[in-house]
Amino acid sequence: MRFISEQRLDDAVVERDFTLGEIPGTLWTPESITPVPLILMAHNNGLSRREPRLAARARHAVAQGYAVASIDAAGCGERPRTAAEEQARAELRRAMRAGEPVDDIFESLVGPLVEKAAPDWRTALDALLALPGIGGAVGYSGWAAVGIRLAATEPRIAATVLFAGGYVPRAQREEARTVTVPLLLLLQWDDEGNPRQRALDLFDAFGTEEKTLHANVGGHTGTPWFETEDGYRFFDRHLK
Amino acid sequence: MRFISEQRLDDAVVERDFTLGEIPGTLWTPESITPVPLILMAHNNGLSRREPRLAARARHAVAQGYAVASIDAAGCGERPRTAAEEQARAELRRAMRAGEPVDDIFESLVGPLVEKAAPDWRTALDALLALPGIGGAVGYSGWAAVGIRLAATEPRIAATVLFAGGYVPRAQREEARTVTVPLLLLLQWDDEGNPRQRALDLFDAFGTEEKTLHANVGGHTGTPWFETEDGYRFFDRHLK
């Protein structure tokens, strides 16, 4: 892990970009050196980890006593995309706009993306836990499909906040049954890109004994601000 | 409104029983005289307002800066029950145990109960808001059917936390569409007495723009403790 930049931000947050082999990432930590629990903040595969609202959320989490790391996993953010991926993305957007069934396109694009992204997150986790200032249990927040894969296969993940979950590859819909860590699933009731009933079915499928669903009125990007705070309280219960 | 007993409890809570015509009630307030917002805490129609876990919840709410009032509305708690009500209750219990359809029995028992209970709550609200030490917006917490009726017809109710909602009389399922105040619906995912899909349909039906659903794994009485705190945070946003 090689740190390539370091900034001290106004809110006593240290923001460091790093590379780890091919994987670019960012780590946000408090200025204090007392070890704090780590949250892996995974964005939707189409976005960059530099997206301002994601970065703002990371800084806010640091103020609540966490370290936050985000990477551009294989096929995400800054990482190169294959021509086949670009074509599948374009086709997915077109089919969604046209209101056509998208399952097969989605499966062929996102299924392999999860297979490639999860090992990158695991590599990052190994490196991050070796850093001073990070200690204790690890949480995961964000992209549902990768969160399911990690929660199902990575014993160091102790709690997970998943977003949306209407479209999740078949493999992760099956893996959800084997997830046993506490989880909070955030559902936007009118999410234009995530069928509600599938998200409810996914919630039902999780094998964990402590699972909570928070549903709010509104579309995909309309999650109310108070859910961010509810997320910290969830992590406080399980990581601190 | 006539106060018939007053106790100062260990946690700086004043608990006063009152009668208001035929309506018996209890008011929990802080010792301080600074006015605080009122929460109407309505229990399921089969329970008494003296049920220890309801009373404990009321005292806890006072510690968060609220006054809490509960009454035994018509047909509830200490209030006399007609022979027909007793018979319908027994029949409802029998049919639920036997796994038979309960809609018609439920409708014939609970439909009229809501019609009789809602005016008692309104009478209590008039009297409570005239007391010193109570001021600001009013919240409602508890029994879904009465909560819907009050939220739909009583402009002084500013926010409502409803519990369960699988079985709600037909009139309230319709009235839900006219509710416009912020609401939090608590759903126990495996509630043995409340069909999940109907609770989800009820959530969908509410007309309000700010509605949140919290679902947790477990049966009817298994609501996790952190939902109590989430409830206060919801009321803090809307009543303070």
CSV table of C-alpha atoms in Angstrom, one decimal:
chain,number,residue,atom,x,y,z
A,1,MET,CA,0.0,0.0,0.0
A,2,ARG,CA,1.5,3.3,-1.1
A,3,PHE,CA,0.1,6.6,0.0
A,4,ILE,CA,0.3,9.1,-2.9
A,5,SER,CA,-1.3,12.2,-1.3
A,6,GLU,CA,-2.3,13.5,2.1
A,7,GLN,CA,-4.6,16.4,2.9
A,8,ARG,CA,-5.7,17.7,6.3
A,9,LEU,CA,-9.3,18.9,5.9
A,10,ASP,CA,-11.1,21.6,7.8
A,11,ASP,CA,-13.1,19.1,9.9
A,12,ALA,CA,-10.0,17.5,11.5
A,13,VAL,CA,-10.1,14.7,8.9
A,14,VAL,CA,-7.0,13.3,7.2
A,15,GLU,CA,-7.8,12.3,3.6
A,16,ARG,CA,-5.1,10.0,2.0
A,17,ASP,CA,-5.2,8.6,-1.5
A,18,PHE,CA,-3.4,5.3,-2.0
A,19,THR,CA,-2.6,2.7,-4.5
A,20,LEU,CA,-2.4,-1.0,-3.8
A,21,GLY,CA,-1.1,-2.7,-6.9
A,22,GLU,CA,-3.7,-1.7,-9.6
A,23,ILE,CA,-6.3,-0.7,-7.0
A,24,PRO,CA,-6.7,3.1,-6.3
A,25,GLY,CA,-8.3,4.0,-3.0
A,26,THR,CA,-8.9,6.7,-0.4
A,27,LEU,CA,-8.7,6.5,3.4
A,28,TRP,CA,-10.3,9.1,5.6
A,29,THR,CA,-9.2,9.0,9.3
A,30,PRO,CA,-9.4,11.2,12.4
A,31,GLU,CA,-6.3,13.3,13.2
A,32,SER,CA,-6.1,11.5,16.5
A,33,ILE,CA,-4.0,8.3,16.6
A,34,THR,CA,-6.3,6.3,18.9
A,35,PRO,CA,-7.3,3.3,16.9
A,36,VAL,CA,-10.9,3.5,15.5
A,37,PRO,CA,-13.0,0.8,13.7
A,38,LEU,CA,-13.0,0.7,10.0
A,39,ILE,CA,-15.9,1.1,7.6
A,40,LEU,CA,-15.5,-0.1,4.0
A,41,MET,CA,-17.6,2.3,2.0
A,42,ALA,CA,-18.4,0.7,-1.4
A,43,HIS,CA,-20.1,2.8,-4.0
A,44,ASN,CA,-22.3,1.7,-6.8
A,45,ASN,CA,-20.2,0.3,-9.6
A,46,GLY,CA,-20.8,3.2,-12.0
A,47,LEU,CA,-19.6,5.9,-9.6
A,48,SER,CA,-16.1,7.1,-8.6
A,49,ARG,CA,-15.1,7.0,-5.0
A,50,ARG,CA,-14.4,10.8,-5.5
A,51,GLU,CA,-18.1,11.5,-6.0
A,52,PRO,CA,-18.7,14.5,-3.7
A,53,ARG,CA,-21.7,13.1,-1.8
A,54,LEU,CA,-19.7,9.9,-1.1
A,55,ALA,CA,-16.7,11.8,0.1
A,56,ALA,CA,-18.9,14.0,2.3
A,57,ARG,CA,-20.5,10.9,3.9
A,58,ALA,CA,-17.0,9.5,4.6
A,59,ARG,CA,-15.9,12.7,6.3
A,60,HIS,CA,-19.1,12.7,8.4
A,61,ALA,CA,-18.4,9.1,9.5
A,62,VAL,CA,-14.9,10.1,10.6
A,63,ALA,CA,-16.5,12.7,12.8
A,64,GLN,CA,-18.5,9.9,14.4
A,65,GLY,CA,-15.3,8.0,15.3
A,66,TYR,CA,-14.6,5.8,12.4
A,67,ALA,CA,-12.0,5.3,9.7
A,68,VAL,CA,-13.5,5.0,6.2
A,69,ALA,CA,-11.9,3.5,3.2
A,70,SER,CA,-13.1,3.4,-0.4
A,71,ILE,CA,-11.5,1.8,-3.4
A,72,ASP,CA,-12.3,1.7,-7.1
A,73,ALA,CA,-12.5,-2.0,-7.4
A,74,ALA,CA,-12.0,-3.9,-10.7
A,75,GLY,CA,-14.4,-2.4,-13.3
A,76,CYS,CA,-15.4,0.5,-11.1
A,77,GLY,CA,-14.6,4.3,-10.9
A,78,GLU,CA,-11.2,5.0,-12.4
A,79,ARG,CA,-10.4,1.4,-13.3
A,80,PRO,CA,-10.3,0.6,-17.0
A,81,ARG,CA,-13.5,-0.9,-18.5
A,82,THR,CA,-13.5,-3.5,-21.2
A,83,ALA,CA,-15.4,-2.8,-24.5
A,84,ALA,CA,-17.8,-5.6,-23.5
A,85,GLU,CA,-18.5,-3.8,-20.2
A,86,GLU,CA,-19.0,-0.4,-21.9
A,87,GLN,CA,-21.4,-2.0,-24.3
A,88,ALA,CA,-23.4,-3.9,-21.6
A,89,ARG,CA,-23.7,-0.6,-19.6
A,90,ALA,CA,-25.0,1.2,-22.6
A,91,GLU,CA,-27.4,-1.6,-23.3
A,92,LEU,CA,-28.6,-1.6,-19.6
A,93,ARG,CA,-29.3,2.1,-19.7
A,94,ARG,CA,-31.2,1.8,-22.9
A,95,ALA,CA,-33.3,-1.1,-21.7
A,96,MET,CA,-34.1,0.6,-18.4
A,97,ARG,CA,-35.2,3.8,-20.2
A,98,ALA,CA,-37.3,1.8,-22.6
A,99,GLY,CA,-38.9,-0.1,-19.6
A,100,GLU,CA,-37.7,-3.4,-21.1
A,101,PRO,CA,-36.7,-6.4,-18.9
A,102,VAL,CA,-33.1,-5.9,-17.8
A,103,ASP,CA,-32.3,-9.1,-15.8
A,104,ASP,CA,-30.1,-10.8,-18.4
A,105,ILE,CA,-28.1,-7.7,-19.3
A,106,PHE,CA,-27.8,-6.9,-15.6
A,107,GLU,CA,-26.6,-10.4,-14.8
A,108,SER,CA,-24.0,-10.4,-17.6
A,109,LEU,CA,-22.6,-7.1,-16.5
A,110,VAL,CA,-22.8,-7.1,-12.7
A,111,GLY,CA,-22.4,-10.8,-12.0
A,112,PRO,CA,-18.8,-10.8,-13.3
A,113,LEU,CA,-18.1,-7.3,-11.8
A,114,VAL,CA,-18.9,-8.6,-8.3
A,115,GLU,CA,-16.6,-11.6,-8.9
A,116,LYS,CA,-13.8,-9.2,-9.8
A,117,ALA,CA,-14.5,-6.5,-7.2
A,118,ALA,CA,-14.7,-8.7,-4.1
A,119,PRO,CA,-11.1,-9.9,-4.1
A,120,ASP,CA,-9.9,-6.2,-4.5
A,121,TRP,CA,-11.9,-5.3,-1.4
A,122,ARG,CA,-10.3,-8.2,0.4
A,123,THR,CA,-6.8,-7.1,-0.6
A,124,ALA,CA,-7.6,-3.6,0.6
A,125,LEU,CA,-8.9,-4.9,3.9
A,126,ASP,CA,-5.7,-6.9,4.5
A,127,ALA,CA,-3.6,-3.8,3.9
A,128,LEU,CA,-5.9,-1.4,5.8
A,129,LEU,CA,-6.0,-3.5,9.0
A,130,ALA,CA,-2.2,-3.5,9.1
A,131,LEU,CA,-2.2,0.3,9.4
A,132,PRO,CA,-1.7,2.1,12.8
A,133,GLY,CA,-4.9,3.9,13.9
A,134,ILE,CA,-7.3,1.3,12.7
A,135,GLY,CA,-8.5,-1.4,15.0
A,136,GLY,CA,-11.5,-3.4,16.2
A,137,ALA,CA,-14.4,-4.7,14.1
A,138,VAL,CA,-15.0,-3.8,10.5
A,139,GLY,CA,-18.2,-2.6,8.9
A,140,TYR,CA,-19.3,-2.4,5.3
A,141,SER,CA,-21.6,0.2,3.8
A,142,GLY,CA,-23.0,0.6,0.4
A,143,TRP,CA,-23.3,-1.5,-2.8
A,144,ALA,CA,-25.5,-4.4,-1.9
A,145,ALA,CA,-24.1,-7.1,-4.2
A,146,VAL,CA,-20.5,-6.7,-3.1
A,147,GLY,CA,-21.6,-6.3,0.5
A,148,ILE,CA,-23.4,-9.7,0.4
A,149,ARG,CA,-20.4,-11.4,-1.2
A,150,LEU,CA,-18.1,-9.9,1.5
A,151,ALA,CA,-20.4,-10.5,4.4
A,152,ALA,CA,-20.9,-14.2,3.3
A,153,THR,CA,-17.2,-15.0,2.8
A,154,GLU,CA,-15.2,-12.6,4.9
A,155,PRO,CA,-15.3,-13.2,8.7
A,156,ARG,CA,-13.7,-9.9,9.5
A,157,ILE,CA,-16.9,-8.0,8.4
A,158,ALA,CA,-18.9,-7.7,11.6
A,159,ALA,CA,-21.9,-5.6,10.4
A,160,THR,CA,-23.2,-4.3,7.1
A,161,VAL,CA,-25.4,-1.5,5.8
A,162,LEU,CA,-26.7,-2.3,2.4
A,163,PHE,CA,-28.4,0.1,0.0
A,164,ALA,CA,-31.2,-0.7,-2.5
A,165,GLY,CA,-31.0,-4.4,-3.4
A,166,GLY,CA,-33.7,-4.5,-6.0
A,167,TYR,CA,-31.3,-5.7,-8.6
A,168,VAL,CA,-28.7,-8.1,-7.2
A,169,PRO,CA,-27.0,-10.9,-9.3
A,170,ARG,CA,-28.4,-14.4,-8.8
A,171,ALA,CA,-25.3,-15.6,-7.0
A,172,GLN,CA,-25.6,-12.9,-4.3
A,173,ARG,CA,-29.4,-13.6,-4.0
A,174,GLU,CA,-28.4,-17.2,-3.0
A,175,GLU,CA,-25.4,-16.1,-0.8
A,176,ALA,CA,-27.8,-13.8,1.1
A,177,ARG,CA,-29.1,-16.9,2.9
A,178,THR,CA,-25.7,-17.6,4.3
A,179,VAL,CA,-25.1,-14.1,5.7
A,180,THR,CA,-25.2,-14.2,9.5
A,181,VAL,CA,-23.8,-10.8,10.6
A,182,PRO,CA,-26.2,-8.0,11.7
A,183,LEU,CA,-27.4,-5.9,8.8
A,184,LEU,CA,-29.4,-2.8,8.0
A,185,LEU,CA,-31.0,-2.7,4.5
A,186,LEU,CA,-32.0,0.7,3.2
A,187,LEU,CA,-34.8,0.7,0.7
A,188,GLN,CA,-36.1,3.7,-1.3
A,189,TRP,CA,-39.8,2.8,-1.6
A,190,ASP,CA,-40.1,4.4,-5.1
A,191,ASP,CA,-36.6,3.5,-6.4
A,192,GLU,CA,-37.0,3.8,-10.2
A,193,GLY,CA,-34.2,1.3,-10.8
A,194,ASN,CA,-34.8,-1.3,-8.1
A,195,PRO,CA,-38.0,-3.3,-8.0
A,196,ARG,CA,-39.5,-3.0,-4.5
A,197,GLN,CA,-40.7,-6.5,-4.2
A,198,ARG,CA,-37.3,-7.9,-5.0
A,199,ALA,CA,-35.6,-5.8,-2.3
A,200,LEU,CA,-38.2,-7.1,0.2
A,201,ASP,CA,-37.5,-10.7,-1.0
A,202,LEU,CA,-33.8,-10.1,-0.5
A,203,PHE,CA,-34.4,-8.8,3.0
A,204,ASP,CA,-36.5,-11.9,3.7
A,205,ALA,CA,-33.7,-14.1,2.4
A,206,PHE,CA,-30.9,-13.0,4.7
A,207,GLY,CA,-29.9,-15.7,7.2
A,208,THR,CA,-29.0,-13.3,9.9
A,209,GLU,CA,-31.0,-13.1,13.1
A,210,GLU,CA,-30.5,-9.3,13.5
A,211,LYS,CA,-31.7,-7.7,10.3
A,212,THR,CA,-33.5,-4.4,10.0
A,213,LEU,CA,-35.1,-2.8,7.0
A,214,HIS,CA,-35.5,1.0,6.8
A,215,ALA,CA,-37.8,2.0,3.9
A,216,ASN,CA,-38.4,5.7,3.0
A,217,VAL,CA,-40.6,7.3,0.4
A,218,GLY,CA,-38.8,8.6,-2.6
A,219,GLY,CA,-36.6,7.6,-5.5
A,220,HIS,CA,-33.1,6.1,-5.7
A,221,THR,CA,-31.1,9.2,-4.6
A,222,GLY,CA,-33.7,10.5,-2.2
A,223,THR,CA,-32.5,8.7,1.0
A,224,PRO,CA,-33.3,11.2,3.8
A,225,TRP,CA,-30.4,12.6,5.8
A,226,PHE,CA,-31.5,11.0,9.1
A,227,GLU,CA,-30.7,7.5,7.6
A,228,THR,CA,-27.0,8.5,7.6
A,229,GLU,CA,-27.3,9.0,11.4
A,230,ASP,CA,-29.3,5.8,11.8
A,231,GLY,CA,-26.4,4.0,10.0
A,232,TYR,CA,-23.9,5.3,12.5
A,233,ARG,CA,-26.1,4.2,15.4
A,234,PHE,CA,-26.3,0.7,13.8
A,235,PHE,CA,-22.4,0.6,13.5
A,236,ASP,CA,-22.0,2.0,17.0
A,237,ARG,CA,-24.0,-1.0,18.3
A,238,HIS,CA,-21.9,-3.5,16.5
A,239,LEU,CA,-18.4,-2.1,15.9
A,240,LYS,CA,-17.7,-0.2,19.1
B,1,MET,CA,-60.2,16.2,34.4
B,2,ARG,CA,-59.7,15.1,37.9
B,3,PHE,CA,-56.4,13.8,39.2
B,4,ILE,CA,-56.9,10.9,41.7
B,5,SER,CA,-53.4,10.0,42.5
B,6,GLU,CA,-49.9,11.4,42.2
B,7,GLN,CA,-46.5,9.6,42.6
B,8,ARG,CA,-43.0,10.9,42.3
B,9,LEU,CA,-41.0,8.1,40.8
B,10,ASP,CA,-37.3,7.4,41.2
B,11,ASP,CA,-36.4,8.7,37.8
B,12,ALA,CA,-37.7,12.3,38.4
B,13,VAL,CA,-41.0,11.3,36.7
B,14,VAL,CA,-44.4,12.4,38.1
B,15,GLU,CA,-47.1,9.8,37.4
B,16,ARG,CA,-50.6,10.9,37.9
B,17,ASP,CA,-53.8,8.9,37.4
B,18,PHE,CA,-56.9,10.9,36.3
B,19,THR,CA,-60.5,10.4,35.3
B,20,LEU,CA,-62.2,12.4,32.7
B,21,GLY,CA,-65.9,11.5,32.9
B,22,GLU,CA,-65.9,7.8,32.3
B,23,ILE,CA,-62.3,7.8,30.9
B,24,PRO,CA,-59.5,6.6,33.2
B,25,GLY,CA,-56.0,7.7,32.3
B,26,THR,CA,-52.4,8.2,33.4
B,27,LEU,CA,-50.1,11.2,32.7
B,28,TRP,CA,-46.4,10.9,33.1
B,29,THR,CA,-44.5,14.3,33.2
B,30,PRO,CA,-41.1,15.5,34.1
B,31,GLU,CA,-40.7,17.2,37.6
B,32,SER,CA,-39.6,20.4,35.9
B,33,ILE,CA,-42.4,22.8,35.0
B,34,THR,CA,-40.9,23.9,31.6
B,35,PRO,CA,-43.6,22.9,29.0
B,36,VAL,CA,-42.7,19.8,27.0
B,37,PRO,CA,-44.4,18.2,23.9
B,38,LEU,CA,-47.1,15.6,24.6
B,39,ILE,CA,-47.1,12.0,23.2
B,40,LEU,CA,-50.4,10.1,23.3
B,41,MET,CA,-49.4,6.5,23.9
B,42,ALA,CA,-52.2,4.2,22.8
B,43,HIS,CA,-52.0,0.5,23.7
B,44,ASN,CA,-53.5,-2.3,21.8
B,45,ASN,CA,-57.1,-2.6,22.8
B,46,GLY,CA,-56.7,-5.8,24.8
B,47,LEU,CA,-54.1,-4.3,27.2
B,48,SER,CA,-54.4,-2.1,30.2
B,49,ARG,CA,-52.5,1.2,30.2
B,50,ARG,CA,-50.9,-0.1,33.5
B,51,GLU,CA,-49.1,-2.9,31.6
B,52,PRO,CA,-45.6,-2.7,33.1
B,53,ARG,CA,-43.8,-2.5,29.7
B,54,LEU,CA,-46.1,0.3,28.5
B,55,ALA,CA,-45.5,2.2,31.8
B,56,ALA,CA,-41.8,1.7,31.5
B,57,ARG,CA,-41.8,3.0,27.9
B,58,ALA,CA,-43.8,6.1,29.1
B,59,ARG,CA,-41.3,6.9,31.9
B,60,HIS,CA,-38.4,6.5,29.4
B,61,ALA,CA,-40.1,9.0,27.0
B,62,VAL,CA,-40.4,11.5,29.9
B,63,ALA,CA,-36.6,11.2,30.4
B,64,GLN,CA,-36.3,12.2,26.7
B,65,GLY,CA,-38.2,15.4,27.3
B,66,TYR,CA,-41.8,14.5,26.7
B,67,ALA,CA,-45.1,14.3,28.6
B,68,VAL,CA,-46.9,11.0,28.0
B,69,ALA,CA,-50.5,10.3,28.4
B,70,SER,CA,-52.4,7.1,28.1
B,71,ILE,CA,-56.1,6.4,28.6
B,72,ASP,CA,-58.3,3.3,28.7
B,73,ALA,CA,-60.5,4.3,25.8
B,74,ALA,CA,-64.0,2.9,25.3
B,75,GLY,CA,-63.9,-0.9,25.3
B,76,CYS,CA,-60.2,-1.0,26.3
B,77,GLY,CA,-58.2,-1.7,29.5
B,78,GLU,CA,-60.4,-1.2,32.7
B,79,ARG,CA,-63.5,-0.1,30.7
B,80,PRO,CA,-66.5,-2.3,30.8
B,81,ARG,CA,-66.9,-4.7,27.8
B,82,THR,CA,-70.2,-5.7,26.4
B,83,ALA,CA,-71.1,-9.4,26.3
B,84,ALA,CA,-70.9,-9.2,22.5
B,85,GLU,CA,-67.4,-7.8,22.6
B,86,GLU,CA,-66.3,-10.5,25.0
B,87,GLN,CA,-67.7,-13.1,22.7
B,88,ALA,CA,-66.1,-11.6,19.6
B,89,ARG,CA,-62.7,-11.5,21.4
B,90,ALA,CA,-63.0,-15.2,22.4
B,91,GLU,CA,-64.0,-16.1,18.8
B,92,LEU,CA,-61.1,-14.1,17.4
B,93,ARG,CA,-58.6,-15.9,19.7
B,94,ARG,CA,-60.1,-19.2,18.8
B,95,ALA,CA,-60.0,-18.5,15.0
B,96,MET,CA,-56.4,-17.2,15.2
B,97,ARG,CA,-55.2,-20.3,17.1
B,98,ALA,CA,-57.0,-22.5,14.5
B,99,GLY,CA,-55.5,-20.6,11.6
B,100,GLU,CA,-58.9,-19.8,10.2
B,101,PRO,CA,-59.6,-16.5,8.4
B,102,VAL,CA,-60.3,-13.8,11.0
B,103,ASP,CA,-61.2,-10.7,8.9
B,104,ASP,CA,-64.9,-10.7,9.5
B,105,ILE,CA,-64.6,-11.3,13.3
B,106,PHE,CA,-61.8,-8.8,13.5
B,107,GLU,CA,-63.9,-6.2,11.6
B,108,SER,CA,-67.0,-6.7,13.7
B,109,LEU,CA,-64.9,-6.3,16.9
B,110,VAL,CA,-62.3,-3.7,16.1
B,111,GLY,CA,-64.2,-1.5,13.6
B,112,PRO,CA,-66.7,-0.3,16.3
B,113,LEU,CA,-63.9,-0.2,19.0
B,114,VAL,CA,-62.0,2.4,16.9
B,115,GLU,CA,-65.2,4.4,16.4
B,116,LYS,CA,-65.7,4.5,20.1
B,117,ALA,CA,-62.1,5.0,21.2
B,118,ALA,CA,-61.1,7.9,18.9
B,119,PRO,CA,-63.6,10.4,20.5
B,120,ASP,CA,-62.3,9.4,24.0
B,121,TRP,CA,-58.7,10.2,22.8
B,122,ARG,CA,-59.9,13.5,21.4
B,123,THR,CA,-61.6,14.4,24.7
B,124,ALA,CA,-58.4,13.5,26.6
B,125,LEU,CA,-56.3,15.6,24.2
B,126,ASP,CA,-58.5,18.7,24.8
B,127,ALA,CA,-58.1,18.3,28.6
B,128,LEU,CA,-54.4,17.5,28.5
B,129,LEU,CA,-53.5,20.5,26.3
B,130,ALA,CA,-55.1,22.8,28.9
B,131,LEU,CA,-52.7,21.7,31.6
B,132,PRO,CA,-49.6,23.7,32.5
B,133,GLY,CA,-46.3,22.0,31.6
B,134,ILE,CA,-47.6,20.7,28.3
B,135,GLY,CA,-47.0,22.6,25.1
B,136,GLY,CA,-46.0,22.4,21.5
B,137,ALA,CA,-46.8,19.8,19.0
B,138,VAL,CA,-48.5,16.5,19.8
B,139,GLY,CA,-47.3,13.0,18.8
B,140,TYR,CA,-49.1,9.7,18.8
B,141,SER,CA,-47.5,6.3,19.4
B,142,GLY,CA,-49.0,2.8,19.4
B,143,TRP,CA,-52.2,1.1,18.2
B,144,ALA,CA,-52.2,1.6,14.4
B,145,ALA,CA,-56.0,1.7,13.8
B,146,VAL,CA,-56.7,4.5,16.3
B,147,GLY,CA,-53.6,6.3,15.3
B,148,ILE,CA,-54.7,6.4,11.7
B,149,ARG,CA,-58.2,7.7,12.7
B,150,LEU,CA,-56.6,10.4,14.9
B,151,ALA,CA,-53.9,11.4,12.3
B,152,ALA,CA,-56.6,11.6,9.6
B,153,THR,CA,-59.1,13.7,11.6
B,154,GLU,CA,-57.2,15.6,14.3
B,155,PRO,CA,-55.0,18.5,13.1
B,156,ARG,CA,-53.3,18.7,16.5
B,157,ILE,CA,-51.5,15.4,15.9
B,158,ALA,CA,-48.2,16.4,14.2
B,159,ALA,CA,-46.4,13.0,13.9
B,160,THR,CA,-47.2,9.4,14.6
B,161,VAL,CA,-45.4,6.2,15.3
B,162,LEU,CA,-47.7,3.2,14.5
B,163,PHE,CA,-47.1,-0.4,15.4
B,164,ALA,CA,-47.9,-3.6,13.5
B,165,GLY,CA,-50.7,-2.7,11.0
B,166,GLY,CA,-51.3,-6.2,9.6
B,167,TYR,CA,-54.9,-6.1,10.8
B,168,VAL,CA,-56.5,-2.8,10.5
B,169,PRO,CA,-60.3,-2.2,10.0
B,170,ARG,CA,-61.4,-1.4,6.5
B,171,ALA,CA,-62.3,2.2,7.3
B,172,GLN,CA,-58.8,2.9,8.6
B,173,ARG,CA,-57.2,1.2,5.6
B,174,GLU,CA,-59.1,3.8,3.5
B,175,GLU,CA,-58.4,6.7,5.9
B,176,ALA,CA,-54.6,5.9,5.6
B,177,ARG,CA,-54.7,7.5,2.2
B,178,THR,CA,-55.7,10.9,3.7
B,179,VAL,CA,-53.0,10.9,6.4
B,180,THR,CA,-50.4,13.6,5.6
B,181,VAL,CA,-48.4,13.9,8.9
B,182,PRO,CA,-44.9,12.3,9.1
B,183,LEU,CA,-45.1,8.8,10.3
B,184,LEU,CA,-42.9,5.9,11.3
B,185,LEU,CA,-44.5,2.4,10.9
B,186,LEU,CA,-42.9,-0.4,13.0
B,187,LEU,CA,-43.3,-3.8,11.5
B,188,GLN,CA,-42.2,-7.1,13.1
B,189,TRP,CA,-41.3,-9.2,10.1
B,190,ASP,CA,-42.5,-12.5,11.6
B,191,ASP,CA,-45.5,-11.1,13.5
B,192,GLU,CA,-47.7,-14.2,14.1
B,193,GLY,CA,-50.9,-12.1,14.3
B,194,ASN,CA,-50.3,-9.5,11.6
B,195,PRO,CA,-49.9,-10.6,8.0
B,196,ARG,CA,-46.7,-9.0,6.6
B,197,GLN,CA,-48.0,-8.2,3.1
B,198,ARG,CA,-51.0,-6.2,4.6
B,199,ALA,CA,-48.7,-4.1,6.7
B,200,LEU,CA,-46.6,-3.4,3.7
B,201,ASP,CA,-49.7,-2.5,1.7
B,202,LEU,CA,-50.8,-0.2,4.6
B,203,PHE,CA,-47.4,1.6,4.5
B,204,ASP,CA,-47.8,2.0,0.8
B,205,ALA,CA,-51.3,3.5,1.2
B,206,PHE,CA,-50.4,6.4,3.5
B,207,GLY,CA,-50.7,9.7,1.8
B,208,THR,CA,-47.9,11.4,3.7
B,209,GLU,CA,-44.7,12.5,2.0
B,210,GLU,CA,-42.5,11.6,4.9
B,211,LYS,CA,-43.2,8.1,5.9
B,212,THR,CA,-40.6,5.6,7.1
B,213,LEU,CA,-40.9,1.8,7.7
B,214,HIS,CA,-38.7,0.0,10.2
B,215,ALA,CA,-39.0,-3.8,9.9
B,216,ASN,CA,-37.2,-6.1,12.3
B,217,VAL,CA,-36.9,-9.9,12.4
B,218,GLY,CA,-39.1,-11.5,15.1
B,219,GLY,CA,-42.6,-11.9,16.4
B,220,HIS,CA,-45.2,-9.4,17.7
B,221,THR,CA,-43.6,-8.7,21.0
B,222,GLY,CA,-40.0,-8.9,19.8
B,223,THR,CA,-39.5,-5.3,18.8
B,224,PRO,CA,-35.8,-4.6,19.5
B,225,TRP,CA,-34.9,-2.0,22.2
B,226,PHE,CA,-33.2,0.3,19.7
B,227,GLU,CA,-36.5,1.0,18.0
B,228,THR,CA,-37.7,2.8,21.2
B,229,GLU,CA,-34.7,5.2,20.7
B,230,ASP,CA,-35.4,5.5,17.0
B,231,GLY,CA,-39.0,6.5,18.0
B,232,TYR,CA,-37.7,9.4,20.1
B,233,ARG,CA,-35.4,10.6,17.4
B,234,PHE,CA,-38.4,10.6,15.0
B,235,PHE,CA,-40.4,12.6,17.5
B,236,ASP,CA,-37.5,14.9,18.2
B,237,ARG,CA,-37.4,15.8,14.5
B,238,HIS,CA,-41.1,16.6,14.4
B,239,LEU,CA,-42.2,17.8,17.8
B,240,LYS,CA,-39.3,19.8,19.2
